[in-house]
Amino acid sequence: MLGEKFYRIMADFVKIQNPLNQRDISVAGGGDKSHNIFEKIIGLENLFLAWREFKIGKKQKPDIQKFEFNLEENILQLHQELQDRTYQHASYSAFYITDPKLRHIHKACVRDRILQHAVFRVLYPIFDKTFIFDSYSCRLDKGTHRAVRRLKKFANALSRNNYLNIFVLKCDVKKFFYSVSHKILLGLIQGKVKDERLNWLVKKIIDSFETAPGVGLPIGNVTSQLFANIYLNRLDGFIKHKLRARHYLRYCDDFTILSIKQADLLKQVKLIGQFLSAELKLKLHPAKIIIKKYSQGIDFLGYVVRPHCTTLRTKTRSRIFRNVCKDNLPSYLGVLRHCDGYQIEKKIKTKTSL
């Protein structure tokens, strides 16, 4: 009976800490001979683990409860469709959020999002080890605060603790997620992982969304974050190895380069624009190419890094004062602890105690 199989699977899956065994991975250029990545992704253990991770914080949502009501049948059916390669990605529902910038989010149905989590769980450790150290978006032990601290460390080292005047190039890729080429992205993944069945599955996910024929990634997919890093890893390699920029870091499609010579940054931004256009079919946002002195402050990821302090961006500070309440106070205090925010902390504590 399905019930007995379900509870046996669940008993096994609870014991699993990590379904990924690196020795079973077939990677281009590696010594492994097996082709088990697809099987690991669609395996029942991995699908149930993906479900458990996916539902955290969402248990009260109607679509989650509906899926969970027939969890056994739904997971087994998804597994079988993947095994038979009859799986089809459903359409997305779209809505807008402000975070603080207005963003158009596309949300997949529950079973498609579970599959995306299952894909992410297996592919992330394969690709993550190929990324440069100073890529900070959607990676374990990285994030915005580490990126800001690293930028501060770069600036102090290059300026010899503010003895030398240095310059900062700050750039942003124009409409990055909506401009990603499916063909190029698939080529990058296929160049790393030699598993034809996996490539079929990844293509299903990538082709499930378009802003134009063969272009675009939905911001709402967990796989989109991994695909973004895979795509922009080409840019990282170009800047680090071809341009030999030592003081470079990237967070998603925002990146900075520090240099003693302003002229070097002007040359680099031109070469970066040419590389993005020719190799990745992307463009730099012309209004967000900024070269300035470090002494003027580096506005990056909600903070402004200065020679003698790190402060909150003015818009971030205003948003905190506008939205802070007793319920979200701990979160905002956490943001302030990563900068010189003592005076702001006193003010918001006074406001929430009134």
Short mmCIF file of C-alpha atoms in Angstrom, two decimals:
data_model
loop_
_atom_site.label_atom_id
_atom_site.label_comp_id
_atom_site.label_asym_id
_atom_site.label_seq_id
_atom_site.Cartn_x
_atom_site.Cartn_y
_atom_site.Cartn_z
CA MET A 1 0.00 0.00 0.00
CA LEU A 2 1.04 3.62 -0.57
CA GLY A 3 0.62 4.38 3.12
CA GLU A 4 3.21 1.83 4.21
CA LYS A 5 5.65 3.02 1.54
CA PHE A 6 5.11 6.63 2.58
CA TYR A 7 5.88 6.08 6.25
CA ARG A 8 8.93 3.95 5.39
CA ILE A 9 10.20 6.75 3.16
CA MET A 10 9.55 9.32 5.86
CA ALA A 11 11.40 7.27 8.46
CA ASP A 12 14.42 7.11 6.15
CA PHE A 13 14.29 10.74 5.16
CA VAL A 14 14.26 12.05 8.73
CA LYS A 15 17.65 10.37 9.26
CA ILE A 16 19.19 12.05 6.22
CA GLN A 17 21.34 15.11 6.91
CA ASN A 18 22.52 15.75 3.35
CA PRO A 19 21.44 13.76 0.29
CA LEU A 20 24.44 14.93 -1.67
CA ASN A 21 27.37 12.55 -1.85
CA GLN A 22 30.13 14.30 -3.75
CA ARG A 23 31.64 11.00 -4.89
CA ASP A 24 28.47 10.27 -6.86
CA ILE A 25 28.51 13.54 -8.78
CA SER A 26 29.49 13.58 -12.43
CA VAL A 27 31.15 16.89 -13.25
CA ALA A 28 32.93 17.94 -16.40
CA GLY A 29 36.65 17.68 -15.90
CA GLY A 30 36.29 15.53 -12.80
CA GLY A 31 37.25 11.96 -12.18
CA ASP A 32 33.76 10.73 -11.29
CA LYS A 33 32.14 8.30 -13.69
CA SER A 34 28.59 7.98 -12.38
CA HIS A 35 25.71 10.10 -13.66
CA ASN A 36 23.49 10.24 -10.57
CA ILE A 37 22.74 13.94 -10.15
CA PHE A 38 19.30 13.69 -11.75
CA GLU A 39 18.43 10.66 -9.63
CA LYS A 40 19.50 12.51 -6.47
CA ILE A 41 17.32 15.49 -7.33
CA ILE A 42 14.17 13.50 -8.07
CA GLY A 43 14.77 10.92 -5.33
CA LEU A 44 11.95 10.68 -2.81
CA GLU A 45 14.29 11.44 0.06
CA ASN A 46 15.43 14.68 -1.54
CA LEU A 47 11.89 15.68 -2.53
CA PHE A 48 10.63 15.19 1.03
CA LEU A 49 13.59 17.12 2.44
CA ALA A 50 12.88 19.89 -0.06
CA TRP A 51 9.25 19.91 1.09
CA ARG A 52 10.29 20.18 4.74
CA GLU A 53 12.59 23.13 4.01
CA PHE A 54 10.13 24.81 1.67
CA LYS A 55 7.16 24.83 4.06
CA ILE A 56 9.02 26.59 6.91
CA GLY A 57 7.07 29.72 7.78
CA LYS A 58 4.31 28.91 5.30
CA LYS A 59 2.22 26.31 7.14
CA GLN A 60 -0.84 28.53 7.44
CA LYS A 61 -1.09 29.33 3.74
CA PRO A 62 -4.04 27.65 1.98
CA ASP A 63 -2.04 26.31 -0.99
CA ILE A 64 0.50 24.74 1.38
CA GLN A 65 -2.22 23.11 3.47
CA LYS A 66 -3.96 21.82 0.37
CA PHE A 67 -0.76 20.22 -0.91
CA GLU A 68 0.03 18.73 2.50
CA PHE A 69 -3.43 17.20 2.81
CA ASN A 70 -2.44 14.72 0.08
CA LEU A 71 1.31 14.99 0.62
CA GLU A 72 2.11 11.35 -0.07
CA GLU A 73 0.26 11.20 -3.38
CA ASN A 74 1.50 14.62 -4.50
CA ILE A 75 5.16 13.86 -3.88
CA LEU A 76 4.96 10.41 -5.39
CA GLN A 77 3.19 11.76 -8.47
CA LEU A 78 5.84 14.48 -8.89
CA HIS A 79 8.56 11.86 -8.55
CA GLN A 80 6.93 9.62 -11.15
CA GLU A 81 6.44 12.43 -13.67
CA LEU A 82 10.09 13.38 -13.30
CA GLN A 83 11.16 9.77 -13.63
CA ASP A 84 9.06 9.36 -16.80
CA ARG A 85 10.03 12.82 -18.06
CA THR A 86 6.37 13.80 -18.44
CA TYR A 87 6.71 16.66 -15.94
CA GLN A 88 5.44 20.07 -17.07
CA HIS A 89 6.03 23.32 -15.19
CA ALA A 90 2.78 25.16 -14.41
CA SER A 91 2.16 28.85 -15.04
CA TYR A 92 3.12 31.59 -12.57
CA SER A 93 1.04 34.00 -10.54
CA ALA A 94 2.40 37.55 -10.55
CA PHE A 95 2.33 40.34 -7.97
CA TYR A 96 4.37 43.36 -6.87
CA ILE A 97 6.32 43.96 -3.67
CA THR A 98 8.27 46.97 -2.39
CA ASP A 99 11.58 46.02 -0.74
CA PRO A 100 12.02 49.10 -0.89
CA LYS A 101 12.24 49.13 -4.72
CA LEU A 102 9.11 48.01 -6.56
CA ARG A 103 9.68 44.48 -7.86
CA HIS A 104 7.52 42.27 -10.06
CA ILE A 105 7.48 38.82 -8.45
CA HIS A 106 6.41 35.65 -10.27
CA LYS A 107 5.37 32.83 -7.97
CA ALA A 108 5.22 29.20 -9.08
CA CYS A 109 2.72 26.69 -7.71
CA VAL A 110 3.62 24.64 -4.63
CA ARG A 111 4.83 21.50 -6.37
CA ASP A 112 7.00 23.46 -8.79
CA ARG A 113 8.56 25.37 -5.91
CA ILE A 114 9.26 22.10 -4.07
CA LEU A 115 11.02 20.79 -7.16
CA GLN A 116 13.06 23.99 -7.39
CA HIS A 117 14.16 23.52 -3.78
CA ALA A 118 15.10 19.93 -4.61
CA VAL A 119 17.16 21.11 -7.58
CA PHE A 120 18.81 23.83 -5.52
CA ARG A 121 19.75 21.40 -2.72
CA VAL A 122 21.79 19.24 -5.09
CA LEU A 123 23.18 21.77 -7.56
CA TYR A 124 24.21 24.46 -5.06
CA PRO A 125 27.24 22.60 -3.60
CA ILE A 126 28.40 21.58 -7.09
CA PHE A 127 28.50 25.12 -8.42
CA ASP A 128 29.23 27.03 -5.24
CA LYS A 129 32.79 25.70 -5.07
CA THR A 130 33.42 27.16 -8.54
CA PHE A 131 32.46 30.71 -7.51
CA ILE A 132 35.00 33.31 -6.45
CA PHE A 133 35.35 34.06 -2.74
CA ASP A 134 34.05 37.61 -3.12
CA SER A 135 30.62 36.74 -4.52
CA TYR A 136 28.18 37.32 -1.65
CA SER A 137 24.59 36.90 -2.84
CA CYS A 138 22.53 33.84 -1.79
CA ARG A 139 25.51 31.80 -0.59
CA LEU A 140 26.14 30.09 2.72
CA ASP A 141 28.31 32.12 5.13
CA LYS A 142 28.13 35.18 2.85
CA GLY A 143 25.39 37.84 2.63
CA THR A 144 25.14 41.62 2.74
CA HIS A 145 26.89 42.22 6.05
CA ARG A 146 29.94 40.16 5.14
CA ALA A 147 30.08 41.94 1.77
CA VAL A 148 30.09 45.35 3.46
CA ARG A 149 32.79 44.27 5.93
CA ARG A 150 34.89 42.90 3.08
CA LEU A 151 34.52 46.18 1.18
CA LYS A 152 35.71 48.05 4.26
CA LYS A 153 38.69 45.70 4.56
CA PHE A 154 39.56 46.22 0.88
CA ALA A 155 39.37 50.01 1.27
CA ASN A 156 41.54 50.06 4.38
CA ALA A 157 44.15 47.79 2.82
CA LEU A 158 44.36 49.63 -0.51
CA SER A 159 44.40 53.08 1.10
CA ARG A 160 46.92 51.91 3.72
CA ASN A 161 44.48 52.80 6.48
CA ASN A 162 43.37 56.00 4.74
CA TYR A 163 46.89 57.25 4.05
CA LEU A 164 46.40 57.07 0.24
CA ASN A 165 43.54 58.49 -1.77
CA ILE A 166 41.72 55.69 -3.60
CA PHE A 167 38.80 55.48 -6.04
CA VAL A 168 35.75 53.24 -6.21
CA LEU A 169 33.84 52.01 -9.27
CA LYS A 170 30.28 50.95 -8.51
CA CYS A 171 28.10 49.34 -11.21
CA ASP A 172 24.74 47.69 -11.67
CA VAL A 173 23.58 45.40 -14.50
CA LYS A 174 20.48 46.83 -16.17
CA LYS A 175 17.37 44.67 -15.61
CA PHE A 176 19.55 41.66 -14.93
CA PHE A 177 17.00 38.94 -14.18
CA TYR A 178 14.81 39.95 -17.10
CA SER A 179 17.79 39.95 -19.48
CA VAL A 180 19.37 36.53 -18.83
CA SER A 181 19.75 34.47 -22.00
CA HIS A 182 18.34 30.95 -21.58
CA LYS A 183 20.72 29.59 -24.20
CA ILE A 184 23.82 31.00 -22.50
CA LEU A 185 22.67 29.89 -19.04
CA LEU A 186 21.94 26.34 -20.21
CA GLY A 187 25.33 26.23 -21.89
CA LEU A 188 27.07 27.22 -18.66
CA ILE A 189 25.25 24.52 -16.71
CA GLN A 190 25.78 21.85 -19.35
CA GLY A 191 29.45 22.76 -19.52
CA LYS A 192 29.79 21.83 -15.87
CA VAL A 193 27.39 18.93 -15.35
CA LYS A 194 27.34 15.99 -17.76
CA ASP A 195 23.90 14.51 -17.21
CA GLU A 196 21.45 14.68 -20.12
CA ARG A 197 18.43 14.05 -17.89
CA LEU A 198 19.44 16.86 -15.56
CA ASN A 199 19.82 19.21 -18.51
CA TRP A 200 16.27 18.31 -19.58
CA LEU A 201 14.97 19.19 -16.12
CA VAL A 202 16.93 22.43 -15.82
CA LYS A 203 15.69 23.48 -19.27
CA LYS A 204 12.10 22.87 -18.15
CA ILE A 205 12.60 25.23 -15.21
CA ILE A 206 14.48 27.90 -17.15
CA ASP A 207 12.06 27.87 -20.10
CA SER A 208 9.04 28.13 -17.77
CA PHE A 209 9.40 31.91 -17.75
CA GLU A 210 10.20 34.51 -20.40
CA THR A 211 10.25 38.30 -20.66
CA ALA A 212 11.04 37.88 -24.36
CA PRO A 213 11.65 34.73 -26.43
CA GLY A 214 14.47 32.80 -24.76
CA VAL A 215 15.18 35.54 -22.22
CA GLY A 216 14.49 36.15 -18.52
CA LEU A 217 14.41 34.56 -15.07
CA PRO A 218 11.59 34.99 -12.53
CA ILE A 219 12.68 36.80 -9.38
CA GLY A 220 10.48 34.53 -7.22
CA ASN A 221 12.24 31.20 -7.93
CA VAL A 222 14.86 29.91 -5.48
CA THR A 223 16.69 28.43 -8.48
CA SER A 224 16.92 31.90 -10.03
CA GLN A 225 19.36 32.94 -7.29
CA LEU A 226 21.67 30.04 -8.09
CA PHE A 227 21.30 30.55 -11.83
CA ALA A 228 22.19 34.24 -11.36
CA ASN A 229 25.46 33.31 -9.66
CA ILE A 230 26.26 30.73 -12.33
CA TYR A 231 25.61 33.33 -15.04
CA LEU A 232 27.58 36.16 -13.44
CA ASN A 233 30.44 33.89 -12.45
CA ARG A 234 31.63 34.48 -16.02
CA LEU A 235 31.79 38.19 -15.23
CA ASP A 236 33.66 37.47 -11.98
CA GLY A 237 36.25 35.44 -13.84
CA PHE A 238 36.72 38.13 -16.46
CA ILE A 239 37.23 40.90 -13.91
CA LYS A 240 39.45 38.86 -11.58
CA HIS A 241 41.60 37.04 -14.13
CA LYS A 242 41.54 39.14 -17.32
CA LEU A 243 41.39 42.61 -15.82
CA ARG A 244 43.33 41.45 -12.75
CA ALA A 245 41.19 43.51 -10.38
CA ARG A 246 42.25 42.39 -6.92
CA HIS A 247 39.80 44.53 -4.96
CA TYR A 248 36.54 43.40 -6.57
CA LEU A 249 33.36 42.06 -5.00
CA ARG A 250 29.84 41.36 -6.22
CA TYR A 251 26.41 40.98 -4.65
CA CYS A 252 23.97 39.69 -7.27
CA ASP A 253 24.17 42.23 -10.13
CA ASP A 254 25.76 45.01 -8.04
CA PHE A 255 29.55 45.10 -7.94
CA THR A 256 32.43 47.34 -6.92
CA ILE A 257 36.10 47.65 -7.85
CA LEU A 258 38.63 49.68 -5.86
CA SER A 259 41.78 51.18 -7.36
CA ILE A 260 44.42 53.78 -6.64
CA LYS A 261 44.08 55.15 -10.19
CA GLN A 262 40.83 56.60 -11.46
CA ALA A 263 42.03 56.14 -15.05
CA ASP A 264 42.29 52.37 -14.51
CA LEU A 265 38.66 52.22 -13.42
CA LEU A 266 37.55 54.20 -16.47
CA LYS A 267 39.31 51.68 -18.72
CA GLN A 268 37.87 48.73 -16.80
CA VAL A 269 34.27 49.91 -16.96
CA LYS A 270 34.53 50.18 -20.75
CA LEU A 271 35.97 46.65 -21.02
CA ILE A 272 33.36 45.28 -18.62
CA GLY A 273 30.57 46.77 -20.71
CA GLN A 274 32.00 45.20 -23.85
CA PHE A 275 32.35 41.80 -22.15
CA LEU A 276 28.80 41.83 -20.80
CA SER A 277 27.37 42.70 -24.20
CA ALA A 278 29.43 40.20 -26.20
CA GLU A 279 29.48 37.23 -23.82
CA LEU A 280 26.38 37.48 -21.62
CA LYS A 281 23.98 39.70 -23.64
CA LEU A 282 23.75 42.14 -20.72
CA LYS A 283 24.22 45.88 -20.30
CA LEU A 284 25.47 48.08 -17.49
CA HIS A 285 22.88 50.50 -16.16
CA PRO A 286 24.20 53.82 -17.52
CA ALA A 287 22.76 55.83 -14.61
CA LYS A 288 24.38 53.57 -12.03
CA ILE A 289 27.99 53.64 -13.19
CA ILE A 290 29.65 55.66 -10.45
CA ILE A 291 33.33 56.44 -9.91
CA LYS A 292 34.13 58.48 -6.83
CA LYS A 293 36.73 58.97 -4.12
CA TYR A 294 36.57 56.64 -1.13
CA SER A 295 36.57 59.72 1.11
CA GLN A 296 33.13 60.57 -0.34
CA GLY A 297 31.73 57.27 0.93
CA ILE A 298 30.73 54.05 -0.88
CA ASP A 299 26.96 53.50 -0.98
CA PHE A 300 26.60 49.71 -1.06
CA LEU A 301 23.85 47.30 0.04
CA GLY A 302 22.05 49.77 2.29
CA TYR A 303 25.18 51.05 4.02
CA VAL A 304 27.67 53.83 3.28
CA VAL A 305 31.27 52.78 3.89
CA ARG A 306 33.49 55.72 4.82
CA PRO A 307 37.16 55.97 5.87
CA HIS A 308 36.39 56.24 9.59
CA CYS A 309 32.92 54.76 9.92
CA THR A 310 30.12 52.78 8.28
CA THR A 311 26.68 54.38 8.36
CA LEU A 312 23.21 53.57 7.12
CA ARG A 313 22.12 54.86 3.73
CA THR A 314 19.81 57.85 4.19
CA LYS A 315 16.84 56.07 2.58
CA THR A 316 17.41 53.02 4.77
CA ARG A 317 17.49 55.17 7.90
CA SER A 318 14.29 56.96 6.89
CA ARG A 319 12.56 53.65 6.20
CA ILE A 320 13.52 52.34 9.63
CA PHE A 321 12.11 55.41 11.40
CA ARG A 322 8.94 55.13 9.32
CA ASN A 323 8.29 51.42 9.84
CA VAL A 324 9.80 50.48 13.19
CA CYS A 325 7.50 49.03 15.85
CA LYS A 326 7.86 46.70 18.82
CA ASP A 327 7.37 43.62 16.62
CA ASN A 328 10.15 44.39 14.14
CA LEU A 329 12.49 46.25 16.51
CA PRO A 330 14.87 43.26 16.98
CA SER A 331 15.36 42.97 13.20
CA TYR A 332 16.20 46.64 12.83
CA LEU A 333 18.55 46.53 15.81
CA GLY A 334 20.34 43.67 14.03
CA VAL A 335 20.81 45.91 10.97
CA LEU A 336 22.22 48.71 13.13
CA ARG A 337 24.77 46.48 14.83
CA HIS A 338 26.64 46.19 11.55
CA CYS A 339 27.34 49.92 11.37
CA ASP A 340 27.89 52.97 13.54
CA GLY A 341 24.23 53.19 14.47
CA TYR A 342 24.23 53.88 18.20
CA GLN A 343 22.40 57.22 17.93
CA ILE A 344 19.77 55.75 15.60
CA GLU A 345 19.32 52.80 17.96
CA LYS A 346 18.59 55.15 20.87
CA LYS A 347 16.02 57.06 18.83
CA ILE A 348 14.10 54.02 17.59
CA LYS A 349 14.10 52.48 21.08
CA THR A 350 12.60 55.71 22.40
CA LYS A 351 9.99 55.72 19.62
CA THR A 352 8.89 52.12 20.23
CA SER A 353 8.68 52.60 23.99
CA LEU A 354 6.18 55.47 23.70
#
